[in-house]
Tab-separated table of C-alpha atoms in Angstrom:
chain	number	residue	atom	x	y	z
A	342	UNK	CA	3.908	-24.135	3.840
A	343	UNK	CA	1.988	-20.725	4.403
A	344	UNK	CA	4.178	-17.344	4.977
A	345	UNK	CA	2.250	-16.786	7.309
A	346	UNK	CA	3.738	-17.494	10.985
A	347	UNK	CA	1.487	-20.074	12.751
A	348	UNK	CA	1.701	-18.049	16.131
A	349	UNK	CA	0.096	-15.298	15.232
A	350	UNK	CA	-3.436	-14.506	14.746
A	351	UNK	CA	-5.009	-12.444	12.066
A	352	UNK	CA	-7.399	-9.592	10.809
A	353	UNK	CA	-9.478	-9.925	7.294
A	354	UNK	CA	-7.934	-6.323	7.338
A	355	UNK	CA	-5.029	-7.608	7.340
A	356	UNK	CA	-3.055	-6.807	10.108
A	357	UNK	CA	-1.312	-9.447	12.531
A	358	UNK	CA	-1.596	-10.130	16.170
A	359	UNK	CA	1.276	-11.299	18.310
A	360	UNK	CA	0.234	-13.857	21.118
A	361	UNK	CA	0.679	-11.578	24.742
A	362	UNK	CA	3.756	-11.351	26.683
A	363	UNK	CA	2.645	-9.713	30.039
A	364	UNK	CA	0.018	-8.483	28.393
A	365	UNK	CA	1.497	-6.716	25.307
A	366	UNK	CA	0.598	-7.911	21.257
A	367	UNK	CA	2.636	-7.211	19.227
A	368	UNK	CA	0.891	-5.587	15.628
A	369	UNK	CA	2.460	-5.477	12.294
A	370	UNK	CA	0.298	-6.152	8.416
A	371	UNK	CA	0.711	-8.951	6.916
A	372	UNK	CA	3.853	-9.631	3.625
A	373	UNK	CA	0.384	-10.245	2.049
A	374	UNK	CA	-0.926	-6.849	2.729
A	375	UNK	CA	2.831	-5.185	2.676
A	376	UNK	CA	2.879	-7.176	-1.819
A	377	UNK	CA	-0.140	-5.522	-2.024
A	378	UNK	CA	1.067	-1.956	-1.110
A	379	UNK	CA	3.822	-1.843	-2.983
A	380	UNK	CA	6.663	0.475	-1.314
A	381	UNK	CA	5.817	1.670	1.863
A	382	UNK	CA	6.705	5.182	1.918
A	383	UNK	CA	5.258	6.416	5.059
A	384	UNK	CA	3.727	5.262	8.379
A	385	UNK	CA	1.145	7.048	10.481
A	386	UNK	CA	1.225	5.166	13.841
A	387	UNK	CA	-1.520	5.915	17.097
A	388	UNK	CA	1.185	7.468	19.318
A	389	UNK	CA	2.042	6.000	22.341
A	390	UNK	CA	-0.178	5.974	25.467
A	391	UNK	CA	-2.961	6.047	23.024
A	392	UNK	CA	-6.714	3.686	23.232
A	393	UNK	CA	-7.052	1.741	20.084
A	394	UNK	CA	-10.122	-0.025	19.309
A	395	UNK	CA	-10.650	-3.105	17.882
A	396	UNK	CA	-11.881	-3.043	14.248
A	397	UNK	CA	-11.054	0.621	14.032
A	398	UNK	CA	-8.592	2.516	12.669
A	399	UNK	CA	-5.898	3.896	13.946
A	400	UNK	CA	-3.062	5.132	11.927
A	401	UNK	CA	-2.645	4.821	7.747
A	402	UNK	CA	0.220	3.969	5.822
A	403	UNK	CA	1.732	5.487	2.009
A	404	UNK	CA	2.705	3.811	-0.756
A	405	UNK	CA	3.767	4.839	-3.676
A	406	UNK	CA	-0.278	4.243	-5.521
A	407	UNK	CA	-2.222	4.838	-2.435
A	408	UNK	CA	-2.957	5.797	0.855
A	409	UNK	CA	-4.605	2.390	3.138
A	410	UNK	CA	-6.207	2.926	6.638
A	411	UNK	CA	-4.668	0.803	9.566
A	412	UNK	CA	-7.231	-1.188	11.664
A	413	UNK	CA	-6.082	-2.399	15.279
A	414	UNK	CA	-6.665	-5.937	15.106
A	415	UNK	CA	-7.164	-5.227	19.516
A	416	UNK	CA	-8.554	-3.064	21.932
A	417	UNK	CA	-6.145	-1.893	24.411
A	418	UNK	CA	-3.823	1.377	25.234
A	419	UNK	CA	-0.488	1.216	22.967
A	420	UNK	CA	3.040	0.906	24.780
A	421	UNK	CA	5.507	1.143	22.441
A	422	UNK	CA	5.462	2.362	18.618
A	423	UNK	CA	8.330	1.203	16.527
A	424	UNK	CA	10.629	4.226	15.693
A	425	UNK	CA	12.966	2.375	13.587
A	426	UNK	CA	9.344	1.889	10.712
A	427	UNK	CA	8.909	5.378	11.252
A	428	UNK	CA	12.765	6.382	10.236
A	429	UNK	CA	12.346	3.786	7.764
A	430	UNK	CA	9.352	2.626	6.601
A	431	UNK	CA	10.494	0.339	3.711
A	432	UNK	CA	11.168	-2.649	6.693
A	433	UNK	CA	7.054	-2.720	6.453
A	434	UNK	CA	8.198	-4.340	2.924
A	435	UNK	CA	10.846	-6.080	3.602
A	436	UNK	CA	10.778	-7.613	6.910
A	437	UNK	CA	6.911	-7.609	7.768
A	438	UNK	CA	6.407	-10.171	10.505
A	439	UNK	CA	9.874	-8.985	12.310
A	440	UNK	CA	11.773	-5.729	11.917
A	441	UNK	CA	8.529	-4.298	9.965
A	442	UNK	CA	6.162	-4.412	12.891
A	443	UNK	CA	3.950	-1.168	13.823
A	444	UNK	CA	3.315	-0.810	17.099
A	445	UNK	CA	2.426	-3.034	20.863
A	446	UNK	CA	-0.721	-2.612	23.081
A	447	UNK	CA	-1.422	-3.914	26.569
A	448	UNK	CA	-4.532	-5.726	25.574
A	449	UNK	CA	-8.122	-5.205	27.056
A	450	UNK	CA	-9.854	-7.293	24.027
A	451	UNK	CA	-9.679	-8.131	20.550
A	452	UNK	CA	-11.640	-8.654	17.560
A	453	UNK	CA	-14.034	-11.328	17.299
A	454	UNK	CA	-12.917	-11.892	14.142
A	455	UNK	CA	-9.228	-12.966	14.819
A	456	UNK	CA	-7.935	-15.862	12.409
A	457	UNK	CA	-5.310	-18.447	12.828
A	458	UNK	CA	-2.473	-18.913	9.946
A	459	UNK	CA	-4.525	-21.390	8.306
A	460	UNK	CA	-7.271	-19.841	7.822
A	461	UNK	CA	-6.119	-16.490	7.337
A	462	UNK	CA	-3.933	-18.137	4.120
A	463	UNK	CA	-7.730	-19.497	3.241
A	464	UNK	CA	-8.989	-16.095	3.274
A	465	UNK	CA	-6.409	-14.581	0.926
A	466	UNK	CA	-6.367	-17.493	-1.329
A	467	UNK	CA	-9.986	-16.086	-1.460
B	1350	UNK	CA	-5.501	-1.944	6.642
B	1351	UNK	CA	-8.401	-2.072	4.140
B	1352	UNK	CA	-7.921	-4.370	0.971
B	1353	UNK	CA	-6.108	-3.691	-2.060
B	1354	UNK	CA	-9.055	-2.498	-4.571
B	1355	UNK	CA	-10.210	-6.019	-5.992
B	1356	UNK	CA	-9.678	-7.009	-10.161
B	1357	UNK	CA	-11.931	-5.443	-12.649
B	1358	UNK	CA	-14.814	-7.907	-14.007
B	1359	UNK	CA	-14.424	-7.452	-17.732
B	1360	UNK	CA	-11.181	-9.481	-18.613
B	1361	UNK	CA	-8.873	-6.747	-20.430
B	1362	UNK	CA	-6.414	-6.969	-22.796
B	1363	UNK	CA	-3.143	-8.375	-22.878
B	1364	UNK	CA	0.502	-7.636	-24.886
B	1365	UNK	CA	2.234	-10.175	-26.765
B	1366	UNK	CA	4.927	-10.560	-23.587
B	1367	UNK	CA	1.908	-11.256	-21.082
B	1368	UNK	CA	3.232	-14.509	-20.507
B	1369	UNK	CA	7.526	-12.571	-19.754
B	1370	UNK	CA	5.558	-10.712	-17.036
B	1371	UNK	CA	3.510	-13.264	-15.644
B	1372	UNK	CA	7.064	-15.804	-15.687
B	1373	UNK	CA	9.008	-12.469	-14.243
B	1374	UNK	CA	6.121	-12.270	-11.065
B	1375	UNK	CA	4.919	-8.681	-12.452
B	1376	UNK	CA	1.761	-7.279	-10.338
B	1377	UNK	CA	-0.495	-6.795	-13.244
B	1378	UNK	CA	-2.910	-3.884	-12.805
B	1379	UNK	CA	-5.582	-2.984	-15.036
B	1380	UNK	CA	-4.393	0.089	-17.279
B	1381	UNK	CA	-7.160	1.437	-20.161
B	1382	UNK	CA	-8.641	-2.073	-20.684
B	1383	UNK	CA	-5.464	-3.674	-20.681
B	1384	UNK	CA	-3.165	-6.169	-18.102
B	1385	UNK	CA	0.106	-4.353	-17.496
B	1386	UNK	CA	2.732	-5.385	-14.854
B	1387	UNK	CA	2.540	-2.130	-12.608
B	1388	UNK	CA	6.200	-3.621	-10.851
B	1389	UNK	CA	8.302	-6.901	-11.051
B	1390	UNK	CA	9.772	-6.282	-7.733
B	1391	UNK	CA	10.257	-2.801	-5.752
B	1392	UNK	CA	8.610	0.481	-8.200
B	1393	UNK	CA	11.518	2.264	-5.726
B	1394	UNK	CA	14.196	0.466	-6.908
B	1395	UNK	CA	13.029	0.411	-10.569
B	1396	UNK	CA	13.062	4.104	-10.766
B	1397	UNK	CA	16.012	4.125	-9.487
B	1398	UNK	CA	17.914	2.078	-12.083
B	1399	UNK	CA	16.218	4.400	-14.675
B	1400	UNK	CA	18.025	7.637	-12.977
B	1401	UNK	CA	20.727	5.555	-13.518
B	1402	UNK	CA	21.286	3.310	-15.529
B	1403	UNK	CA	18.789	1.971	-17.716
B	1404	UNK	CA	14.520	0.219	-17.600
B	1405	UNK	CA	12.944	-2.001	-19.660
B	1406	UNK	CA	9.305	-1.346	-20.228
B	1407	UNK	CA	6.222	-2.630	-21.728
B	1408	UNK	CA	4.573	0.085	-23.938
B	1409	UNK	CA	2.224	-2.101	-25.710
B	1410	UNK	CA	-1.391	-0.592	-24.498
B	1411	UNK	CA	-0.106	2.454	-26.449
B	1412	UNK	CA	-2.123	3.083	-29.527
B	1413	UNK	CA	-0.743	3.553	-32.434
B	1414	UNK	CA	-2.726	4.966	-35.911
B	1415	UNK	CA	-1.361	5.790	-39.197
B	1416	UNK	CA	-2.304	8.045	-41.752
B	1417	UNK	CA	-1.121	7.919	-45.244
B	1418	UNK	CA	-1.637	9.279	-48.985
B	1419	UNK	CA	-0.629	12.058	-50.384
B	1420	UNK	CA	-2.279	14.597	-48.066
B	1421	UNK	CA	-1.952	13.104	-45.024
B	1422	UNK	CA	0.102	15.592	-44.336
B	1423	UNK	CA	-2.844	18.301	-44.526
B	1424	UNK	CA	-5.405	16.138	-42.719
B	1425	UNK	CA	-2.430	16.538	-39.578
B	1426	UNK	CA	-2.414	19.466	-39.207
B	1427	UNK	CA	-6.437	19.774	-40.169
B	1428	UNK	CA	-6.798	17.542	-37.440
B	1429	UNK	CA	-4.114	18.034	-34.735
B	1430	UNK	CA	-2.734	21.650	-33.500
B	1431	UNK	CA	0.607	20.848	-34.275
B	1432	UNK	CA	2.339	21.857	-38.355
B	1433	UNK	CA	2.799	17.871	-39.040
B	1434	UNK	CA	3.048	19.120	-42.806
B	1435	UNK	CA	6.094	20.517	-41.356
B	1436	UNK	CA	7.992	18.032	-39.989
B	1437	UNK	CA	10.641	15.995	-41.691
B	1438	UNK	CA	10.746	12.624	-42.700
B	1439	UNK	CA	12.551	10.703	-39.635
B	1440	UNK	CA	11.488	13.341	-37.005
B	1441	UNK	CA	8.423	12.977	-33.818
B	1442	UNK	CA	6.667	15.576	-32.212
B	1443	UNK	CA	5.153	16.177	-28.988
B	1444	UNK	CA	1.509	17.207	-30.009
B	1445	UNK	CA	-2.360	17.062	-28.829
B	1446	UNK	CA	-5.984	16.323	-30.991
B	1447	UNK	CA	-8.513	19.778	-29.674
B	1448	UNK	CA	-12.423	19.405	-29.476
B	1449	UNK	CA	-13.835	21.884	-31.245
B	1450	UNK	CA	-14.027	24.044	-27.791
B	1451	UNK	CA	-10.638	24.111	-27.889
B	1452	UNK	CA	-11.120	21.211	-24.807
B	1453	UNK	CA	-7.792	18.431	-25.083
B	1454	UNK	CA	-8.864	14.673	-26.172
B	1455	UNK	CA	-5.423	13.996	-26.123
B	1456	UNK	CA	-2.374	14.274	-26.571
B	1457	UNK	CA	-0.164	12.945	-28.873
B	1458	UNK	CA	3.669	11.916	-30.118
B	1459	UNK	CA	3.356	11.578	-34.325
B	1460	UNK	CA	6.305	10.108	-36.517
B	1461	UNK	CA	6.765	11.598	-40.130
B	1462	UNK	CA	8.139	7.985	-41.186
B	1463	UNK	CA	7.619	9.004	-45.395
B	1464	UNK	CA	6.850	11.456	-47.267
B	1465	UNK	CA	3.165	10.221	-47.102
B	1466	UNK	CA	3.137	8.482	-44.029
B	1467	UNK	CA	2.313	9.338	-40.331
B	1468	UNK	CA	2.797	6.993	-37.406
B	1469	UNK	CA	0.418	8.579	-34.241
B	1470	UNK	CA	0.638	6.992	-31.311
B	1471	UNK	CA	-1.906	7.382	-28.997
B	1472	UNK	CA	-2.718	6.773	-24.959
B	1473	UNK	CA	-4.601	3.799	-24.380
B	1474	UNK	CA	-7.180	5.134	-22.657
B	1475	UNK	CA	-8.164	7.410	-25.997
B	1476	UNK	CA	-6.656	5.018	-28.615
B	1477	UNK	CA	-10.563	4.894	-30.139
B	1478	UNK	CA	-11.717	8.422	-30.035
B	1479	UNK	CA	-8.067	10.247	-31.530
B	1480	UNK	CA	-8.381	7.488	-33.942
B	1481	UNK	CA	-12.619	8.175	-34.980
B	1482	UNK	CA	-11.645	12.377	-34.281
B	1483	UNK	CA	-8.895	12.117	-36.710
B	1484	UNK	CA	-10.998	9.617	-39.311
B	1485	UNK	CA	-13.356	11.780	-39.590
B	1486	UNK	CA	-11.660	14.902	-39.430
B	1487	UNK	CA	-9.516	13.123	-42.875
B	1488	UNK	CA	-12.780	12.716	-44.447
B	1489	UNK	CA	-11.883	15.634	-47.352
B	1490	UNK	CA	-8.312	14.923	-47.209
B	1491	UNK	CA	-6.788	12.638	-49.533
B	1492	UNK	CA	-5.850	10.856	-47.344
B	1493	UNK	CA	-6.365	7.288	-44.715
B	1494	UNK	CA	-6.213	6.749	-41.206
B	1495	UNK	CA	-5.473	3.358	-40.088
B	1496	UNK	CA	-5.743	1.690	-36.525
B	1497	UNK	CA	-2.546	-0.031	-36.680
B	1498	UNK	CA	-3.144	-0.962	-32.605
B	1499	UNK	CA	-2.619	-4.762	-33.274
B	1500	UNK	CA	-0.006	-3.914	-35.364
B	1501	UNK	CA	2.773	-3.104	-32.888
B	1502	UNK	CA	4.446	-3.960	-29.743
B	1503	UNK	CA	6.123	-1.212	-27.672
B	1504	UNK	CA	9.058	-1.392	-25.675
B	1505	UNK	CA	11.118	1.347	-24.217
B	1506	UNK	CA	14.413	1.243	-22.868
B	1507	UNK	CA	15.517	4.459	-20.769
B	1508	UNK	CA	18.743	5.515	-18.705
B	1509	UNK	CA	22.199	6.801	-18.987
B	1510	UNK	CA	22.848	2.885	-20.211
B	1511	UNK	CA	20.083	3.014	-22.931
B	1512	UNK	CA	22.341	3.934	-25.862
B	1513	UNK	CA	25.210	1.430	-25.169
B	1514	UNK	CA	22.598	-1.282	-24.731
B	1515	UNK	CA	20.983	-0.974	-27.884
B	1516	UNK	CA	23.951	0.069	-29.675
B	1517	UNK	CA	24.704	-3.493	-29.147
B	1518	UNK	CA	22.347	-4.811	-31.417
B	1519	UNK	CA	21.653	-2.639	-33.827
B	1520	UNK	CA	24.375	-1.456	-37.192
B	1521	UNK	CA	21.314	1.918	-36.671
B	1522	UNK	CA	23.534	5.397	-36.768
B	1523	UNK	CA	22.639	5.965	-32.859
B	1524	UNK	CA	24.297	8.972	-32.419
B	1525	UNK	CA	23.154	10.261	-35.167
B	1526	UNK	CA	19.384	9.531	-33.961
B	1527	UNK	CA	18.140	12.592	-31.182
B	1528	UNK	CA	16.140	12.868	-29.623
B	1529	UNK	CA	12.648	12.891	-31.108
B	1530	UNK	CA	13.660	11.593	-33.923
B	1531	UNK	CA	12.829	7.861	-35.260
B	1532	UNK	CA	14.504	5.224	-37.795
B	1533	UNK	CA	13.519	2.237	-39.525
B	1534	UNK	CA	16.356	-0.200	-38.479
B	1535	UNK	CA	17.089	-3.867	-37.355
B	1536	UNK	CA	17.314	-4.839	-33.344
B	1537	UNK	CA	18.610	-7.668	-31.878
B	1538	UNK	CA	17.535	-9.151	-35.805
B	1539	UNK	CA	14.039	-8.227	-35.386
B	1540	UNK	CA	12.710	-5.291	-37.683
B	1541	UNK	CA	12.278	-2.163	-35.760
B	1542	UNK	CA	10.817	1.839	-35.670
B	1543	UNK	CA	13.184	3.070	-33.286
B	1544	UNK	CA	12.626	6.285	-31.547
B	1545	UNK	CA	14.289	8.061	-29.728
B	1546	UNK	CA	11.650	9.490	-27.211
B	1547	UNK	CA	10.705	8.292	-23.789
B	1548	UNK	CA	8.207	9.741	-20.711
B	1549	UNK	CA	10.891	9.508	-17.395
B	1550	UNK	CA	13.379	12.093	-17.797
B	1551	UNK	CA	15.903	10.224	-19.169
B	1552	UNK	CA	17.537	9.082	-22.911
B	1553	UNK	CA	16.420	6.165	-24.507
B	1554	UNK	CA	14.175	4.203	-26.484
B	1555	UNK	CA	11.079	2.831	-27.898
B	1556	UNK	CA	11.351	0.193	-30.454
B	1557	UNK	CA	7.940	-0.618	-32.411
B	1558	UNK	CA	8.199	-3.969	-33.285
B	1559	UNK	CA	5.499	-6.765	-34.648
B	1560	UNK	CA	4.082	-7.820	-31.347
B	1561	UNK	CA	5.291	-12.069	-32.579
B	1562	UNK	CA	9.092	-10.435	-32.934
B	1563	UNK	CA	8.542	-8.384	-29.019
B	1564	UNK	CA	9.291	-11.859	-26.835
B	1565	UNK	CA	13.409	-11.862	-28.739
B	1566	UNK	CA	13.500	-8.081	-28.657
B	1567	UNK	CA	12.715	-8.356	-24.766
B	1568	UNK	CA	14.898	-11.322	-23.801
B	1569	UNK	CA	17.823	-9.764	-26.617
B	1570	UNK	CA	17.530	-6.427	-24.595
B	1571	UNK	CA	17.364	-7.708	-21.359
B	1572	UNK	CA	20.619	-9.787	-22.056
B	1573	UNK	CA	22.203	-7.009	-23.429
B	1574	UNK	CA	21.304	-4.822	-21.153
B	1575	UNK	CA	22.913	-6.912	-17.990
B	1576	UNK	CA	26.303	-6.051	-17.139
B	1577	UNK	CA	24.918	-2.524	-17.304
B	1578	UNK	CA	22.332	-3.065	-14.803
B	1579	UNK	CA	18.807	-2.659	-16.933
B	1580	UNK	CA	15.556	-4.302	-15.875
B	1581	UNK	CA	12.312	-4.612	-16.157
B	1582	UNK	CA	9.914	-2.219	-15.353
B	1583	UNK	CA	6.868	-1.191	-14.565
B	1584	UNK	CA	3.749	1.780	-14.872
B	1585	UNK	CA	4.062	2.337	-11.421
B	1586	UNK	CA	8.167	3.385	-11.612
B	1587	UNK	CA	6.621	5.282	-14.888
B	1588	UNK	CA	4.762	7.732	-13.533
B	1589	UNK	CA	6.645	8.835	-10.696
B	1590	UNK	CA	9.199	9.006	-13.640
B	1591	UNK	CA	6.913	11.100	-15.469
B	1592	UNK	CA	6.332	13.146	-12.569
B	1593	UNK	CA	9.626	13.874	-11.801
B	1594	UNK	CA	9.892	14.918	-15.387
B	1595	UNK	CA	7.410	17.742	-15.398
B	1596	UNK	CA	5.504	15.795	-17.826
B	1597	UNK	CA	1.930	15.510	-17.823
B	1598	UNK	CA	-0.377	12.377	-17.804
B	1599	UNK	CA	-3.940	12.531	-19.840
B	1600	UNK	CA	-6.195	11.992	-17.211
B	1601	UNK	CA	-4.710	14.244	-14.669
B	1602	UNK	CA	-2.771	17.718	-16.472
B	1603	UNK	CA	-4.530	17.509	-19.441
B	1604	UNK	CA	-8.459	16.751	-19.787
B	1605	UNK	CA	-11.028	17.803	-22.160
B	1606	UNK	CA	-11.829	20.055	-19.567
B	1607	UNK	CA	-8.489	22.554	-20.767
B	1608	UNK	CA	-6.937	23.781	-23.349
B	1609	UNK	CA	-3.100	23.949	-24.767
B	1610	UNK	CA	-2.813	27.453	-22.946
B	1611	UNK	CA	-4.336	26.476	-19.370
B	1612	UNK	CA	-1.821	23.656	-19.066
B	1613	UNK	CA	0.828	25.822	-20.267
B	1614	UNK	CA	1.829	24.307	-23.011
B	1615	UNK	CA	0.201	26.162	-25.732
B	1616	UNK	CA	4.152	26.134	-27.991
B	1617	UNK	CA	2.513	22.730	-29.687
B	1618	UNK	CA	-0.979	25.030	-30.586
B	1619	UNK	CA	0.660	26.688	-34.363
B	1620	UNK	CA	-1.425	28.605	-35.139
B	1621	UNK	CA	0.578	30.271	-38.143
B	1622	UNK	CA	0.249	26.859	-40.207
B	1623	UNK	CA	-1.694	26.978	-43.466
B	1624	UNK	CA	-5.194	26.076	-43.340
B	1625	UNK	CA	-7.836	26.329	-40.675
B	1626	UNK	CA	-7.453	23.396	-37.587
B	1627	UNK	CA	-10.234	22.421	-36.060
B	1628	UNK	CA	-10.500	24.409	-32.783
B	1629	UNK	CA	-8.292	27.064	-33.822
B	1630	UNK	CA	-10.884	29.704	-32.423
B	1631	UNK	CA	-11.658	28.867	-29.229
B	1632	UNK	CA	-7.725	28.178	-29.221
B	1633	UNK	CA	-7.062	31.706	-30.171
B	1634	UNK	CA	-9.548	33.239	-27.268
B	1635	UNK	CA	-7.134	30.796	-24.590
B	1636	UNK	CA	-4.287	32.142	-25.719
B	1637	UNK	CA	-5.753	35.751	-26.000
B	1638	UNK	CA	-6.648	34.642	-22.075
B	1639	UNK	CA	-4.263	33.376	-20.999
B	1640	UNK	CA	-2.045	36.306	-21.947
B	1641	UNK	CA	-3.990	38.623	-20.340
B	1642	UNK	CA	-5.166	37.116	-16.920
B	1643	UNK	CA	-4.182	33.611	-16.396
B	1644	UNK	CA	-5.981	31.110	-15.415
B	1645	UNK	CA	-5.013	28.332	-13.044
B	1646	UNK	CA	-1.453	27.482	-13.394
B	1647	UNK	CA	0.256	23.849	-14.020
B	1648	UNK	CA	3.235	24.071	-10.636
B	1649	UNK	CA	5.082	21.612	-8.857
B	1650	UNK	CA	4.993	21.086	-5.145
B	1651	UNK	CA	7.519	19.839	-2.793
B	1652	UNK	CA	6.236	18.400	0.677
B	1653	UNK	CA	8.443	19.501	4.322
B	1654	UNK	CA	6.090	16.736	5.536
B	1655	UNK	CA	6.131	13.109	4.245
B	1656	UNK	CA	2.482	12.531	3.566
B	1657	UNK	CA	1.647	12.989	-0.138
B	1658	UNK	CA	-0.813	13.934	-1.926
B	1659	UNK	CA	-3.196	13.203	-3.893
B	1660	UNK	CA	-5.112	13.467	-7.364
B	1661	UNK	CA	-8.272	15.931	-6.289
B	1662	UNK	CA	-6.790	17.238	-3.379
B	1663	UNK	CA	-7.388	21.137	-2.299
B	1664	UNK	CA	-3.992	23.439	-2.039
B	1665	UNK	CA	-4.801	26.380	0.340
B	1666	UNK	CA	-3.559	29.362	1.029
B	1667	UNK	CA	-1.901	30.825	3.849
B	1668	UNK	CA	-6.074	32.487	4.263
B	1669	UNK	CA	-7.055	28.607	3.960
B	1670	UNK	CA	-8.843	29.139	1.360
B	1671	UNK	CA	-9.019	26.731	-1.682
B	1672	UNK	CA	-7.074	27.686	-4.416
B	1673	UNK	CA	-5.350	24.772	-6.655
B	1674	UNK	CA	-6.166	21.001	-7.112
B	1675	UNK	CA	-3.680	18.965	-7.137
B	1676	UNK	CA	-3.784	16.722	-10.373
B	1677	UNK	CA	-0.194	14.054	-9.472
B	1678	UNK	CA	1.156	13.014	-6.471
B	1679	UNK	CA	3.867	10.489	-5.251
B	1680	UNK	CA	6.782	10.084	-3.130
B	1681	UNK	CA	9.370	11.175	-5.283
B	1682	UNK	CA	12.012	8.691	-5.196
B	1683	UNK	CA	14.988	11.130	-6.230
B	1684	UNK	CA	14.459	14.063	-3.868
B	1685	UNK	CA	13.219	11.622	-1.440
B	1686	UNK	CA	10.096	13.849	-0.418
B	1687	UNK	CA	6.225	13.376	-1.789
B	1688	UNK	CA	5.812	15.680	-5.142
B	1689	UNK	CA	2.335	16.471	-6.228
B	1690	UNK	CA	1.635	18.684	-9.798
B	1691	UNK	CA	-1.559	21.268	-8.963
B	1692	UNK	CA	-3.408	23.682	-10.897
B	1693	UNK	CA	-3.165	27.123	-8.164
B	1694	UNK	CA	-4.240	31.190	-8.021
B	1695	UNK	CA	-2.189	33.340	-9.737
B	1696	UNK	CA	-1.606	34.632	-6.044
B	1697	UNK	CA	0.196	31.566	-5.332
B	1698	UNK	CA	1.944	30.355	-8.092
B	1699	UNK	CA	5.118	32.047	-7.893
B	1700	UNK	CA	7.505	29.623	-6.771
B	1701	UNK	CA	8.034	30.489	-2.877
B	1702	UNK	CA	5.290	31.245	-1.935
B	1703	UNK	CA	4.324	31.471	1.704
B	1704	UNK	CA	1.865	29.763	3.291
B	1705	UNK	CA	1.255	27.302	0.516
B	1706	UNK	CA	-0.198	23.761	1.977
B	1707	UNK	CA	-2.486	20.600	0.583
B	1708	UNK	CA	-5.409	18.958	2.445
B	1709	UNK	CA	-4.723	15.551	3.233
B	1710	UNK	CA	-8.010	14.439	4.576
B	1711	UNK	CA	-8.218	16.714	6.762
B	1712	UNK	CA	-4.997	18.536	7.820
B	1713	UNK	CA	-3.132	20.934	6.542
B	1714	UNK	CA	0.183	19.604	4.919
B	1715	UNK	CA	2.513	22.951	4.055
B	1716	UNK	CA	4.236	22.681	0.795
B	1717	UNK	CA	6.182	24.248	-1.271
B	1718	UNK	CA	5.856	25.909	-4.478
B	1719	UNK	CA	8.558	24.820	-6.764
B	1720	UNK	CA	8.561	25.610	-10.679
B	1721	UNK	CA	8.489	21.846	-13.371
B	1722	UNK	CA	10.112	19.943	-13.518
B	1723	UNK	CA	11.284	18.441	-10.070
B	1724	UNK	CA	14.401	16.949	-12.040
B	1725	UNK	CA	16.480	17.690	-15.176
B	1726	UNK	CA	18.906	15.322	-15.996
B	1727	UNK	CA	22.318	15.895	-16.979
B	1728	UNK	CA	23.592	16.496	-20.552
């Protein structure tokens, strides 16, 4: 049984994107990615109002050992960023699919290669 | 998210505790050719356990080399920068092995186990170099150099609760065992060299045992330490612990391109010991240079922001010019902000120098220069 929620779709860079509600989707990183990073200590998120482009870097995540780029899985305008994660980056580790979400986007287009949960399971299993 | 780094192609060596780590669900990493536990859960929680309670480490990747014989001490006096022939039996020294040009080949701990028996503990990444170099330098002495890397597993118990935990499993006189001392004994029924050493900035012990005894000792320590809050700890927290304690790491603060004097550790070089030693002339020149016109100085940097400096990042001065380079950097669990060690020019080496920054991917992030260490335990 997968730990990756069925209703989400996934990028090969290990972001998840939720089904749009009123055209707005929520974006985060997967638990697989959070586990690989280790304790996240700092997130730099795009600003509200900024345009992000699917497949391009829009922020970064710092962990104890490394820094990783955050890639946008969809294109569009950022409508909200998760201030709780800004204040407490460990939410990315403790609840990557829930309270550890990163930002919300008014979707204008998406990465052509987004995966279903089953496809992402297979992808990370290698 | 970028994909985490791929595992190395060559199959790494595994310690005697490999099955234990896997059963505990450790995240493993390749370290100097060894498959080692990076962390078991949260590396920050492991770090805090060592600072406030106790942590248990598998350090079996460290390289043990035994030197024996009537001239074992003299051979080490010649091969290393320290005065090992003067070391009392049962004591240990932090020392270094240098190239003829004074560059550091490795930093070491040397234990004198008997009059004619020393144990060198080298970094895993340098163990072969140290073994080959010491063997070559000992040729003209009545001493034998033996590769004992497969002869030992090494477990460390570190943290304020470490003495109580180890004391519950041994009759050895731990109270009489000072920092940087080692004695043979029995822990949990297992013959061990019990050393009061570590690399965390906390009190603690390193236990050298036969690989076949490692699992039994590991389980006994975990059981004895359960009530005190002992947890298994990986190499990730070992790195942040040593960084907070201002302890250098070979390949970062120490390299073949710096002398002990450049690293601010000239005290390990004993010019007044009898006889010649490899690197003496170059090190005398390095000492004079350090006294007259100090080369770059190793300092601490504390972030004013939250972005983390990493090894190799440039340090800039008030006018924006490069004045140094970060050698190690990490988010400090104890201080709650990123910290780094860096070699910097004399112009910005004084604690509190204004206008110092680290170039983090093109953005100059303000950093405060501080004296090392970042963390000093209360005694």
